[in-house]
C-alpha atoms as one frame of an Amber mdcrd trajectory, in Angstrom:
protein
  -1.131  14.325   3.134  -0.135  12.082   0.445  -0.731   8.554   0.028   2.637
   7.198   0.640   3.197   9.914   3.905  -0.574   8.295   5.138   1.066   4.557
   4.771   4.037   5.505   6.534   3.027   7.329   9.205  -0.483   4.501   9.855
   2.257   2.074  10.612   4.417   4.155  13.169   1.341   5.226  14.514   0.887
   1.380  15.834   3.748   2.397  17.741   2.138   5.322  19.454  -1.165   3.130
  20.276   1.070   0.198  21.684   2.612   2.639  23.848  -0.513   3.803  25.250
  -2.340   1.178  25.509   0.714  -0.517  27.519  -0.212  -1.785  31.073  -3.707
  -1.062  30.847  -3.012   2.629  29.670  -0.380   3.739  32.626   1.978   5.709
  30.246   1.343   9.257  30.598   0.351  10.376  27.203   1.543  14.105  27.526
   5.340  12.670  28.662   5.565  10.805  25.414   4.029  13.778  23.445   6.858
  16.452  25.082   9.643  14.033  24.421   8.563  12.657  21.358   8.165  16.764
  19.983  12.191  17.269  21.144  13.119  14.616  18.822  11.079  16.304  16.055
  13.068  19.127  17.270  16.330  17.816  17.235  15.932  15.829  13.714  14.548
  19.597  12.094  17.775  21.103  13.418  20.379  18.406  12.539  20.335  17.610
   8.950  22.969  15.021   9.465  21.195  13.087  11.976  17.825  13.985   9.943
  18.994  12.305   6.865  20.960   9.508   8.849  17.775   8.136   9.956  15.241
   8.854   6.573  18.274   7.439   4.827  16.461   4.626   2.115  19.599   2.846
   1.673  19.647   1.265   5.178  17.013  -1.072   6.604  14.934   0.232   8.673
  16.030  -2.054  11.681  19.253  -0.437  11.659  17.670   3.041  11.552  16.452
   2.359  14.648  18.784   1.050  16.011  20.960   4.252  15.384  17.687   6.129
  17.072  18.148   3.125  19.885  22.257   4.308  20.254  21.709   7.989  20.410
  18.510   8.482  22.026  18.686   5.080  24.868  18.492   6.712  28.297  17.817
  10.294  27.177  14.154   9.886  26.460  11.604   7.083  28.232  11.189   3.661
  26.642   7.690   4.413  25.630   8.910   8.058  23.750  11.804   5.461  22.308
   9.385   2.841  20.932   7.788   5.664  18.975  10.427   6.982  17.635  11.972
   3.730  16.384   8.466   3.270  15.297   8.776   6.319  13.003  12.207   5.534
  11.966  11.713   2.159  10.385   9.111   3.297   7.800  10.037   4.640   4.788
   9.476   8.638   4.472  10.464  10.596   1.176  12.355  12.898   3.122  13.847
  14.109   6.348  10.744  17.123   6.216   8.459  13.681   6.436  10.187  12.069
   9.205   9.800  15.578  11.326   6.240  15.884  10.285   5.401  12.372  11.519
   7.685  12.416  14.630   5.541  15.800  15.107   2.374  14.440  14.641   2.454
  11.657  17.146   3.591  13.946  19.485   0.039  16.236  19.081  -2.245  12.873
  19.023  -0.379  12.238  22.302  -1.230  15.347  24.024  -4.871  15.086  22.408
  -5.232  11.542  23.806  -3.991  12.660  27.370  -7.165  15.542  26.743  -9.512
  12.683  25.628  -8.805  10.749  28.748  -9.253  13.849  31.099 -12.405  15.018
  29.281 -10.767  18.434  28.188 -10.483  17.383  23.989 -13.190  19.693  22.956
 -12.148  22.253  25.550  -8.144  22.091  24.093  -9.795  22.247  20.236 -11.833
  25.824  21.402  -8.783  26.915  23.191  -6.294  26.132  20.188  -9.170  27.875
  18.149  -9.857  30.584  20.010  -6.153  31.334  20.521  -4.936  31.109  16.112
  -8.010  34.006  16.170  -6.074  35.835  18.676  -2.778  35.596  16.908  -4.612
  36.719  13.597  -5.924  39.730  14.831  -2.642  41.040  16.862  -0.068  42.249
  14.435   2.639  42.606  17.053   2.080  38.946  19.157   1.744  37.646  15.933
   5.185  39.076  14.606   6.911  38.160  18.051   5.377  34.270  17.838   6.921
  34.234  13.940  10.398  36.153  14.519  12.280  33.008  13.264  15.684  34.979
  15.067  13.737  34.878  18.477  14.645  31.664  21.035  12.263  29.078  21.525
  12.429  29.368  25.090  11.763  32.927  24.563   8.417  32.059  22.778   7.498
  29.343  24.727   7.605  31.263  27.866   5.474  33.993  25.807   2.797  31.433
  25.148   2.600  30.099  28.931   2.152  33.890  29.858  -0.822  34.265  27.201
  -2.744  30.783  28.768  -1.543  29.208  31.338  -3.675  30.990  33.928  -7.374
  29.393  32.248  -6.684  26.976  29.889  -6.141  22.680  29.950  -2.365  22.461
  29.774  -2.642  20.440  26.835  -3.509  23.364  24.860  -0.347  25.427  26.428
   1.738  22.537  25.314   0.287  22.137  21.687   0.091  26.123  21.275   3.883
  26.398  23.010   4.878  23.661  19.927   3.168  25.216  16.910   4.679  29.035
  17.880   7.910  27.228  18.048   7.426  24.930  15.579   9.557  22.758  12.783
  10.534  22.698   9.171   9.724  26.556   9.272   5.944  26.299   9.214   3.738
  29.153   9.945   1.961  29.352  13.033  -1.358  29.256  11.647  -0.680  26.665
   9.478   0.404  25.077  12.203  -2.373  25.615  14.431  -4.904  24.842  11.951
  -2.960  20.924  11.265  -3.322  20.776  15.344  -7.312  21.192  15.268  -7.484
  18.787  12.285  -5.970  15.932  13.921  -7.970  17.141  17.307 -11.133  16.258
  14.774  -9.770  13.183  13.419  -9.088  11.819  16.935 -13.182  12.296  17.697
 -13.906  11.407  14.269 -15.442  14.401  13.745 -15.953  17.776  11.247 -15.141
  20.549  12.151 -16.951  23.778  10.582 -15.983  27.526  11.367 -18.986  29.349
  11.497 -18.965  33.308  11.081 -21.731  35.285  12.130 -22.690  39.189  12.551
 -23.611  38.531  16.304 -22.628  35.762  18.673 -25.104  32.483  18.201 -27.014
  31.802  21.652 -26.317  28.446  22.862 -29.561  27.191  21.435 -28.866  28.149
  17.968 -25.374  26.929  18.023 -26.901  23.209  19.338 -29.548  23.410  16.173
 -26.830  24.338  13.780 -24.605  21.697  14.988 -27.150  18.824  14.860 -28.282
  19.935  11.684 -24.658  20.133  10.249 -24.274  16.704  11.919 -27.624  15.211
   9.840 -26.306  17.020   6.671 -22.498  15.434   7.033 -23.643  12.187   8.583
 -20.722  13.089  10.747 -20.773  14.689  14.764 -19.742  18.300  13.875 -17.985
  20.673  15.916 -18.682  24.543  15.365 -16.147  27.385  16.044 -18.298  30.411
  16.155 -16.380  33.691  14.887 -17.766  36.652  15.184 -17.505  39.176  12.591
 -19.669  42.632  12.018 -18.883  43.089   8.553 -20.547  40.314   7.642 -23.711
  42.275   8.706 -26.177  39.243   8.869 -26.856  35.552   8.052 -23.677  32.903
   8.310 -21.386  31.888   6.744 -19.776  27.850   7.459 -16.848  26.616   6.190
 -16.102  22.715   6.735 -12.674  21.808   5.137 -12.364  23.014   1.386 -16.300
  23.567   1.070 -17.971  26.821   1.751 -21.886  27.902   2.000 -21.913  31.391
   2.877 -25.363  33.428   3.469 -24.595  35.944   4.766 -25.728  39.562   4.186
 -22.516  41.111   3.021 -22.098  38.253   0.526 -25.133  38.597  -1.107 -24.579
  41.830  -1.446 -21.349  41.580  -3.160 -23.026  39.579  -5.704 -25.559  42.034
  -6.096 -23.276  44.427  -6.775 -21.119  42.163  -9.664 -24.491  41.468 -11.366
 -25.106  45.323 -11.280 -21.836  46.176 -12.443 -21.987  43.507 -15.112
């Protein structure tokens, strides 16, 4: 995220907090997220309307006011204010204006987790499920067939969770197999549980192992991650066999890896060299 996108989209994001904190917090937060994610749906598949309302040459007052004409009384006031919110910043280009207008709409659903006490249960979910998607060839093909119908693969998505996980993670995992501007699901996915860390202002580290981690020893690893980061950490916990022993942890671009199988890669590069 650039520094010009971050400026942009810290000011419509006012928009989103005014809307939720409205009335002592009455405004269901997942309403404005689904409503909010058609209009990032409906700006990614009208490039007329798209540029119409990134356009630099008008003010941004009118831009939303063109938002206010086309979208008044087909979405609720509060999914209005944020959009009109988005529209009046200034965004380099009509890929921007979907990317914010699609961002609001996950902190939304987040923030309706956070108030229900299901955010770190929707970021294991949202984990647990891009693993699943990785690791099936033929789900993963049907959730990236960019000929199939959105219904189509949101109704595949509610099949695959609905029955055990928070509906805010059917909703944000319904979104990203759908998704805008053509972006992969994992991608996708992997943007979602970023912003589901920046919303507890938290790291979060994937943490590979050869056998699962008892509670215990994911709690140590945690707090000492935590000490190390001087930041809460959350740990996704993937278990892999070929990695034969030790861990590996990767938080963000950074990387320690002891495990077994590395070391003995290295091994065999100093041998070979």
């Amino acid at each position: 995220m650039d520094s010009a996108f971050r400026r942009s989209y810290h000011e419509a994001r006012e928009g989103l907090e005014q809307v939720l904190q409205h009335e002592g917090g009455s405004v269901d937060p997942a309403r404005v997220g689904d409503q909010v994610w058609a209009v990032a749906r409906l700006v990614d598949g009208n490039k007329v309307l798209a540029r119409t309302l990134a356009d630099p040459s008008r003010e941004g007052q009118e831009r939303a006011a063109i938002a206010q004409q086309l979208l008044g009384g087909k979405v609720s006031d509060p999914a209005l204010h944020v959009v009109k919110a988005v529209v009046t910043q200034r965004w380099a280009g009509t890929g921007d204006l979907a990317t914010a207008l699609e961002r609001l709409s996950v902190e939304a659903h987040l923030v309706h987790a956070y108030r229900h006490d299901r955010l770190g249960q929707v970021e294991d979910e949202l984990f647990r499920f891009s693993r699943i998607v990785q690791s099936a060839s033929e789900l993963q093909a049907a959730l990236a067939d960019r000929r199939a119908p959105a219904d189509a693969k949101r109704s595949l998505v509610e099949r695959l969770l609905s029955v055990k996980s928070a509906p805010e993670t059917v909703s944000l995992a319904a979104q990203a197999a759908v998704g805008v501007r053509g972006s992969r699901l994992e991608r996708t996915l992997a943007a979602y549980l970023e912003q589901a860390a920046e919303v507890q202002d938290q790291l979060t580290a994937i943490v590979t192992t050869a056998v699962p981690l008892t509670d215990e020893q994911e709690q140590a690893l945690r707090a000492t991650l935590s000490r190390q980061y001087s930041r809460t950490v959350h740990t996704n916990v993937v278990v892999d066999p070929d990695v034969v022993g030790g861990i590996r942890v990767e938080i963000g671009d950074e990387v320690i890896d002891g495990t077994v199988s590395h070391r003995l890669d290295q091994a065999r590069r100093l041998m070979a060299g």
